[in-house]
CSV table of C-alpha atoms and ligand atoms in Angstrom, one decimal:
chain,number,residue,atom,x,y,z
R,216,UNK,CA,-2.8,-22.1,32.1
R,217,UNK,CA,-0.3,-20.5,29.2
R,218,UNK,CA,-1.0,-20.9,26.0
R,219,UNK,CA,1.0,-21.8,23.5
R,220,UNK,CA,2.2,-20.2,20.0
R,221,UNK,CA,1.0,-23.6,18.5
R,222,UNK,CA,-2.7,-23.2,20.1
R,223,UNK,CA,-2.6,-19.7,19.0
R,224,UNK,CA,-1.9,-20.3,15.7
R,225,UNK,CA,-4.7,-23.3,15.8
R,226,UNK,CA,-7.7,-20.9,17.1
R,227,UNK,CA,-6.7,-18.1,15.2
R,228,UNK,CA,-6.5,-19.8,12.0
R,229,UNK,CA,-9.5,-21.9,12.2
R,230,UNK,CA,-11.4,-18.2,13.7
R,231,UNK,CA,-9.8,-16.0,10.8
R,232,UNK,CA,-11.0,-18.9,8.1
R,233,UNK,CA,-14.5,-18.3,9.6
R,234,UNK,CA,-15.0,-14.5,9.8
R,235,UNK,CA,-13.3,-13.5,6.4
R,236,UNK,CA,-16.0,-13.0,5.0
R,237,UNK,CA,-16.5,-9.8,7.6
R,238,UNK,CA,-13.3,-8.3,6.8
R,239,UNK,CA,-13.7,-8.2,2.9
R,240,UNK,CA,-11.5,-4.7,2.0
R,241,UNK,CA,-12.6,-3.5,5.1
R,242,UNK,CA,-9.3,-2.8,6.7
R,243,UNK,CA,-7.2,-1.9,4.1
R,244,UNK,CA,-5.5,0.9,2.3
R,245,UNK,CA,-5.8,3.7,1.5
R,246,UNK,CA,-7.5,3.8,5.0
R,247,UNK,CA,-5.4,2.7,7.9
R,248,UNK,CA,-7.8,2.4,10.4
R,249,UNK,CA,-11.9,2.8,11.3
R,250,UNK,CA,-12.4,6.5,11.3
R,251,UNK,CA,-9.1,7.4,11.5
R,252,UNK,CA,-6.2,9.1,9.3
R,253,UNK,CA,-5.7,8.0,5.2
R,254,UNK,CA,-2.7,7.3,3.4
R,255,UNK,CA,-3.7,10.0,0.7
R,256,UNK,CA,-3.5,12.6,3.8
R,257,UNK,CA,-0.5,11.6,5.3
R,258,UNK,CA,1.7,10.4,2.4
R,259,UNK,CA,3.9,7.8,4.2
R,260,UNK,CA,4.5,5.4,1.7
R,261,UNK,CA,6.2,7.1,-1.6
R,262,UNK,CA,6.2,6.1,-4.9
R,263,UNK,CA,7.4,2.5,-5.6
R,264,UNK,CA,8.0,2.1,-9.0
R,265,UNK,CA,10.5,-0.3,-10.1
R,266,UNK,CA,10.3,-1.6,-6.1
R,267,UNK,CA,8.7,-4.5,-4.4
R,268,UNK,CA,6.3,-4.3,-1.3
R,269,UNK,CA,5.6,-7.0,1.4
R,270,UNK,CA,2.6,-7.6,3.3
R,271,UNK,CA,2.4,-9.0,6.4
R,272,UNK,CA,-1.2,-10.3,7.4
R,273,UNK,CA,-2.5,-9.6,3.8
R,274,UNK,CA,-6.0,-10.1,4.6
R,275,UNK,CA,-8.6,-10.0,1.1
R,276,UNK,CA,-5.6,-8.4,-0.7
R,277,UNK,CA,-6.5,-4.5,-1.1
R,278,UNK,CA,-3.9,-3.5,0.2
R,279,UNK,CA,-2.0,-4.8,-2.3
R,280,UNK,CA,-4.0,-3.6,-4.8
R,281,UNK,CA,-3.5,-0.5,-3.6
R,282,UNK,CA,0.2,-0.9,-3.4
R,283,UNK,CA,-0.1,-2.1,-7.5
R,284,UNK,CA,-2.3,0.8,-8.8
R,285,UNK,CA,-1.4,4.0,-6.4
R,286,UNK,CA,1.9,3.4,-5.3
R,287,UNK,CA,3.0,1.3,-9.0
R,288,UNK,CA,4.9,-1.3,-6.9
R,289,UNK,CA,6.8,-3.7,-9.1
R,290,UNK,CA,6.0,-6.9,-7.1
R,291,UNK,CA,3.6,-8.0,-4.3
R,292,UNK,CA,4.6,-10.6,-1.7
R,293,UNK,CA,2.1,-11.4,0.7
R,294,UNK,CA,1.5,-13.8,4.0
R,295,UNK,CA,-1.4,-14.6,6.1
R,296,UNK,CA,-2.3,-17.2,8.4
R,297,UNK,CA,-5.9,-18.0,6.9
R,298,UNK,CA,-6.7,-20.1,3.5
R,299,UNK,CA,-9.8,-18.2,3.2
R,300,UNK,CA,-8.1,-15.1,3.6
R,301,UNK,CA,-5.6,-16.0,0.6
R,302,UNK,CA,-7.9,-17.4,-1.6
R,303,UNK,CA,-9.9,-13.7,-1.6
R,304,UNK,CA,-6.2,-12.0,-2.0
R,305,UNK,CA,-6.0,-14.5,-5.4
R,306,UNK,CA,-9.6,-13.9,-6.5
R,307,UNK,CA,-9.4,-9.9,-5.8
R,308,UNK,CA,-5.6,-9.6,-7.6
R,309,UNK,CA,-6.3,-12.1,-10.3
R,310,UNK,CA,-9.4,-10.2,-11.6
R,311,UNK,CA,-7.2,-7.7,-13.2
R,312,UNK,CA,-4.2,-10.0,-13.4
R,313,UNK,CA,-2.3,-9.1,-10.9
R,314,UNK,CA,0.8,-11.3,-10.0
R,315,UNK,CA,1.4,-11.8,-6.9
R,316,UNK,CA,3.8,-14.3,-4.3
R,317,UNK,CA,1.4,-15.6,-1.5
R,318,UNK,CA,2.3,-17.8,1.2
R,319,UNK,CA,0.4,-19.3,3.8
R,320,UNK,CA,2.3,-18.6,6.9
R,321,UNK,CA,2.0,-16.9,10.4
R,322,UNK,CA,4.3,-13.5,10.5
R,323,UNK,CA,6.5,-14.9,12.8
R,324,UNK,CA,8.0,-17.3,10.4
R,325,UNK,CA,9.8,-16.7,6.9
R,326,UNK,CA,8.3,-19.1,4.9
R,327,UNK,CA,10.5,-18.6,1.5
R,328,UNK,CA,10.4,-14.4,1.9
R,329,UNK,CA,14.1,-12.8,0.4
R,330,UNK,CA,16.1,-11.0,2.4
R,331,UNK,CA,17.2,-7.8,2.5
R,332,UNK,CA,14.6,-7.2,-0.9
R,333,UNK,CA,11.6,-5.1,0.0
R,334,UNK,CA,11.3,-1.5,-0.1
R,335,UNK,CA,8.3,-1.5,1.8
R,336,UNK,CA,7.1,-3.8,4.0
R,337,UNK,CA,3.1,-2.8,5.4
R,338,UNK,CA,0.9,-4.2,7.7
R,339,UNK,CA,-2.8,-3.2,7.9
R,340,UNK,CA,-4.5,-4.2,11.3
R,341,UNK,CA,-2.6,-7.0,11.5
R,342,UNK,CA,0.7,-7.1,13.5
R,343,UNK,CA,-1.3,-6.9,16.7
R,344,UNK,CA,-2.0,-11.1,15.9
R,345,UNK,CA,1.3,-12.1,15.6
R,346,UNK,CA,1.9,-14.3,18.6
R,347,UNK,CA,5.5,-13.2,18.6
R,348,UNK,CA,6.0,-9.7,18.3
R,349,UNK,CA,10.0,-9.6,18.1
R,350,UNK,CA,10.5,-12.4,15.9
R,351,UNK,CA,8.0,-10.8,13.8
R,352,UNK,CA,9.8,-7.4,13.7
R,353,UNK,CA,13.2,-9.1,13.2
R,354,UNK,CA,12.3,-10.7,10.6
R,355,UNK,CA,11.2,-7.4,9.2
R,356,UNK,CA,13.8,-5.9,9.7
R,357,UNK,CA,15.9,-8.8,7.5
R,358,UNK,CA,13.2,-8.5,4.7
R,359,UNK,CA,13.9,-4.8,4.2
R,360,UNK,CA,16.7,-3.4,2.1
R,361,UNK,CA,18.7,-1.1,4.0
R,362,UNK,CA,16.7,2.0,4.1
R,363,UNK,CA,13.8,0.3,3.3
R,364,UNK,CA,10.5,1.9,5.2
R,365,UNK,CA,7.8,-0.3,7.3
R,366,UNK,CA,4.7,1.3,7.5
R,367,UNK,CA,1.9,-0.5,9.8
R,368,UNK,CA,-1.5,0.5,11.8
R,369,UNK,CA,-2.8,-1.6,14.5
R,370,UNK,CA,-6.0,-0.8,16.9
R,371,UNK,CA,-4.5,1.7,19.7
R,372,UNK,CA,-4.5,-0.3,22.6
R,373,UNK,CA,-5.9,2.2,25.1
R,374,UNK,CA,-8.9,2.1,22.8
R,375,UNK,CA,-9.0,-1.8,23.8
R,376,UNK,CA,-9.6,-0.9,26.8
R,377,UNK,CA,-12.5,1.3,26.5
R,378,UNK,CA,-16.6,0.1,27.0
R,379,UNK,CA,-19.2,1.7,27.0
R,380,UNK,CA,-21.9,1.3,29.7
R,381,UNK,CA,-25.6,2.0,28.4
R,382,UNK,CA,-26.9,2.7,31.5
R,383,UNK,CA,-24.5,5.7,32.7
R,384,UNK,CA,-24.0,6.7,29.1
R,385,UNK,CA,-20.1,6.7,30.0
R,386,UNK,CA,-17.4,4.9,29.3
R,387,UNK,CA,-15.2,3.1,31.3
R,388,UNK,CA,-11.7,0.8,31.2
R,389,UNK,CA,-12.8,-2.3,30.9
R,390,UNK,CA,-9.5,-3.7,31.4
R,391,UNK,CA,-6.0,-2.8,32.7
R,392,UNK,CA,-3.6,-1.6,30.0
R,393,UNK,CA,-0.8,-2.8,31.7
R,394,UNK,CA,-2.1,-6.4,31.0
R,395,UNK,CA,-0.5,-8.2,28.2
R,396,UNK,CA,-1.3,-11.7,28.6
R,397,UNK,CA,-2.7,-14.0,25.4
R,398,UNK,CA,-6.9,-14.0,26.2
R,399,UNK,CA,-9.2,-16.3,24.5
R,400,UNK,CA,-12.5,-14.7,23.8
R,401,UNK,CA,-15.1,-17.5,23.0
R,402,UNK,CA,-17.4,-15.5,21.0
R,403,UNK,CA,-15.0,-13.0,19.5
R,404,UNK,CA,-17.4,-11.5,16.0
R,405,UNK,CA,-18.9,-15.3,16.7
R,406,UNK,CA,-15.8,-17.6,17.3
R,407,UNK,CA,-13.0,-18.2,19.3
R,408,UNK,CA,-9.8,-16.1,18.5
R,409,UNK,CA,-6.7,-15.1,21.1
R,410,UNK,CA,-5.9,-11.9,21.3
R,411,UNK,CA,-2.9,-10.3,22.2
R,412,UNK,CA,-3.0,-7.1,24.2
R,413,UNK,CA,0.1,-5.2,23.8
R,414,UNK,CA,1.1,-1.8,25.0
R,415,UNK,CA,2.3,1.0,22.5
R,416,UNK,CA,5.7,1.0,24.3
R,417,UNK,CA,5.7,-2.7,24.0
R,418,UNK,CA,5.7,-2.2,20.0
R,419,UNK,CA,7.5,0.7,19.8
R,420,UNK,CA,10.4,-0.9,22.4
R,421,UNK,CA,10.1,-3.9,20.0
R,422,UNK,CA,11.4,-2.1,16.9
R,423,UNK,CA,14.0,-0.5,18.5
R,424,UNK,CA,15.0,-4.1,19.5
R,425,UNK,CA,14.9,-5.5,16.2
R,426,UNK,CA,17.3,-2.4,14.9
R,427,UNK,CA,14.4,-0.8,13.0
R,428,UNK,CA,14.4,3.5,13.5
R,429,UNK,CA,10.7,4.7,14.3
R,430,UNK,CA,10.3,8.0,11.9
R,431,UNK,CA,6.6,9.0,12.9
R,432,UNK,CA,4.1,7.9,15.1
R,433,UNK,CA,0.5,8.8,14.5
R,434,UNK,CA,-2.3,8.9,16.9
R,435,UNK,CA,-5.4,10.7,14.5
R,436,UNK,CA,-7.9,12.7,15.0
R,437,UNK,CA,-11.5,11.0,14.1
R,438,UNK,CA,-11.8,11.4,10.6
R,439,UNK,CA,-15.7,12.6,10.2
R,440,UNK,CA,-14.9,12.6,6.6
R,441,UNK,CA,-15.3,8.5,6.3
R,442,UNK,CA,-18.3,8.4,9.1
R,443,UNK,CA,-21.4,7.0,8.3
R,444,UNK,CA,-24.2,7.5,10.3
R,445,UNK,CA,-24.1,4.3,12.4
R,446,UNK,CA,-20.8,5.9,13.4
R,447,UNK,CA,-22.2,7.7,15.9
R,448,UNK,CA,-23.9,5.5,18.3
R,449,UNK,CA,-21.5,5.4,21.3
R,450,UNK,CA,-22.2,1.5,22.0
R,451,UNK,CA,-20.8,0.7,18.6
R,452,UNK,CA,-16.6,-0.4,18.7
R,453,UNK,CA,-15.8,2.1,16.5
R,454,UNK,CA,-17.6,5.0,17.3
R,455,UNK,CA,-17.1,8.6,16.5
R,456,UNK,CA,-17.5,9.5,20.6
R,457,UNK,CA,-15.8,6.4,21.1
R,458,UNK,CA,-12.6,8.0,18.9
R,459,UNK,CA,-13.2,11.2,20.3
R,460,UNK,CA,-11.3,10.1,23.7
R,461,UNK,CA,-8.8,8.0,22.0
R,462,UNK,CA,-7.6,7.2,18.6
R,463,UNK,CA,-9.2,3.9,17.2
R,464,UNK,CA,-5.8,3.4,15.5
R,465,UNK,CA,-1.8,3.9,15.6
R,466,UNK,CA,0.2,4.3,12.8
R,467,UNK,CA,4.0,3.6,12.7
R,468,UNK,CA,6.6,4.7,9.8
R,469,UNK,CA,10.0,3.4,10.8
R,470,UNK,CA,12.8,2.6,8.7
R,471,UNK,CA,16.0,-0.1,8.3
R,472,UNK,CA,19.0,2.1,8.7
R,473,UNK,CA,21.3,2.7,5.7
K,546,LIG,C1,-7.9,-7.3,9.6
K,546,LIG,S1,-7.2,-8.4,8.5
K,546,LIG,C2,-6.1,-7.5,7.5
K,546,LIG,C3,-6.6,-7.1,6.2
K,546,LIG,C4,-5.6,-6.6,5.2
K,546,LIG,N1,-4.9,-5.4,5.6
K,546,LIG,C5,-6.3,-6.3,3.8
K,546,LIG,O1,-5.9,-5.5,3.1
K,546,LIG,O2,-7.3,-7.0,3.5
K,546,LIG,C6,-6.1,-9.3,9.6
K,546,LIG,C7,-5.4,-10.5,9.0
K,546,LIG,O3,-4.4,-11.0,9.8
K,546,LIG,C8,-4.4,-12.4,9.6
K,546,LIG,N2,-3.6,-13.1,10.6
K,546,LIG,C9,-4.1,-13.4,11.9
K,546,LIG,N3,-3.1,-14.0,12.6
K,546,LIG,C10,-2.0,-14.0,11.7
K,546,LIG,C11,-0.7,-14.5,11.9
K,546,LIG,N4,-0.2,-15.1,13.0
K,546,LIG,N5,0.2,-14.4,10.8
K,546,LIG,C12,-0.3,-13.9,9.6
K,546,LIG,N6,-1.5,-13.4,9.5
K,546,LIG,C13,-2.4,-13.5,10.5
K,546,LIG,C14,-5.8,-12.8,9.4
K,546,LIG,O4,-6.0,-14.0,8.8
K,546,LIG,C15,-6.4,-11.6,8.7
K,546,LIG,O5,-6.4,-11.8,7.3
């Protein structure tokens, strides 16, 4: 059975409305990933006064805090699929007032977004949900100023593939790479959710489609620095053995040409 972009967007909506809660700041800027790389080590994003930033998938809204305080963006645009989701993003900016434009939209549509506008356009861990990858990126790339930068991070997708098994004390794929088809998990952090296994050439192929230039691609080290602990039981998702055989996260930098 396929599954649609309409039943996508109906599990993944009603899912993401459930689990915010989970999520509050907890994949945001300045880190781009679970034990991996920051952006005050790697400096991708440069200073935006005077510019405005978009992001896609905006989560609780820290990134765009970040984006307002570190990086003195001029305006924040944001989009996500989930009410819940916004309403934090509203709560979080509006505490220290903030302004922001928020839409309630999946990624893959432009729901009132400005052309050719942004400077930057991010995306913390959440291009990977987007249930249309190119239509996502070209719209993207029509957001972005010419030589605009998009910056995003997504969970490497060789990591997807890894479990651990308690017995052997090894891990092991789970699943092929190679397989990108749309999979409903029925108890994904306690709900139902699609995800969307992708491979890194599949994004990376994607931009190139969409006329975007890929400047850097980052595959981290573990960063020990932000472990805790818990980090270092091997059965846990994001584990520091775990990201010791492959990066929890890749970062792309890439760019709208001039
Ligand atoms: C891990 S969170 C990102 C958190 C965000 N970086 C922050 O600073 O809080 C992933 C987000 O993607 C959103 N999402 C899932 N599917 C989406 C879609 N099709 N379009 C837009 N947002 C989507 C979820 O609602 C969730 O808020």
């Amino acid at each position: 059975m396929t599954i649609t972009r309409k039943d996508i967007l109906t599990i993944n909506q009603k899912g993401w409305n459930i689990v915010a809660p989970q999520f509050y700041g907890g994949t945001a800027l300045p880190k781009y990933g679970p034990l991996s790389i920051t952006e005050p080590e790697l400096q991708l994003i440069d200073d935006l006064k005077g510019k405005p930033a978009l992001e896609l998938g905006c989560g609780s809204g820290h990134t765009l805090y970040y984006l307002w305080k570190e990086k003195q963006a001029s305006e924040l645009w944001g989009l996500d699929i989930s009410q819940e989701q916004l309403q934090y993003t509203k709560d979080y900016l509006a505490q220290e007032n903030i302004p922001a434009k928020l839409f309630l939209a999946s990624m893959d549509e432009n729901p009132g977004i400005p052309e050719s506008y942004f400077d930057l356009v991010v995306s913390v861990y959440s291009l990977g949900w987007t249930p249309d990858l190119q239509r996502t990126l070209s719209l993207v790339y029509s957001y972005l100023k010419p030589g605009g930068k998009f910056v995003f991070s997504w969970e490497h997708p060789v990591y997807q593939c890894l479990e651990y098994d308690a017995k052997s004390e090894k891990y092991f794929f789970s699943r092929s790479y190679l397989d990108e088809n749309p999979e409903i998990d029925p108890s994904w952090k306690g709900v139902e959710i699609v995800l969307q296994p992708r491979k890194l050439s599949t994004y990376i192929n994607a931009m190139t489609d969409a006329g975007l230039i890929v400047e850097r691609l980052i595959e981290s080290e573990v960063n020990i620095s932000i472990a805790r602990e818990k980090d270092y039981a091997p059965e846990k998702w994001y584990s520091v053995p775990r990201a010791q055989l492959i990066p929890t996260t890749f970062i792309v930098k890439a760019s709208k040409p001039l």
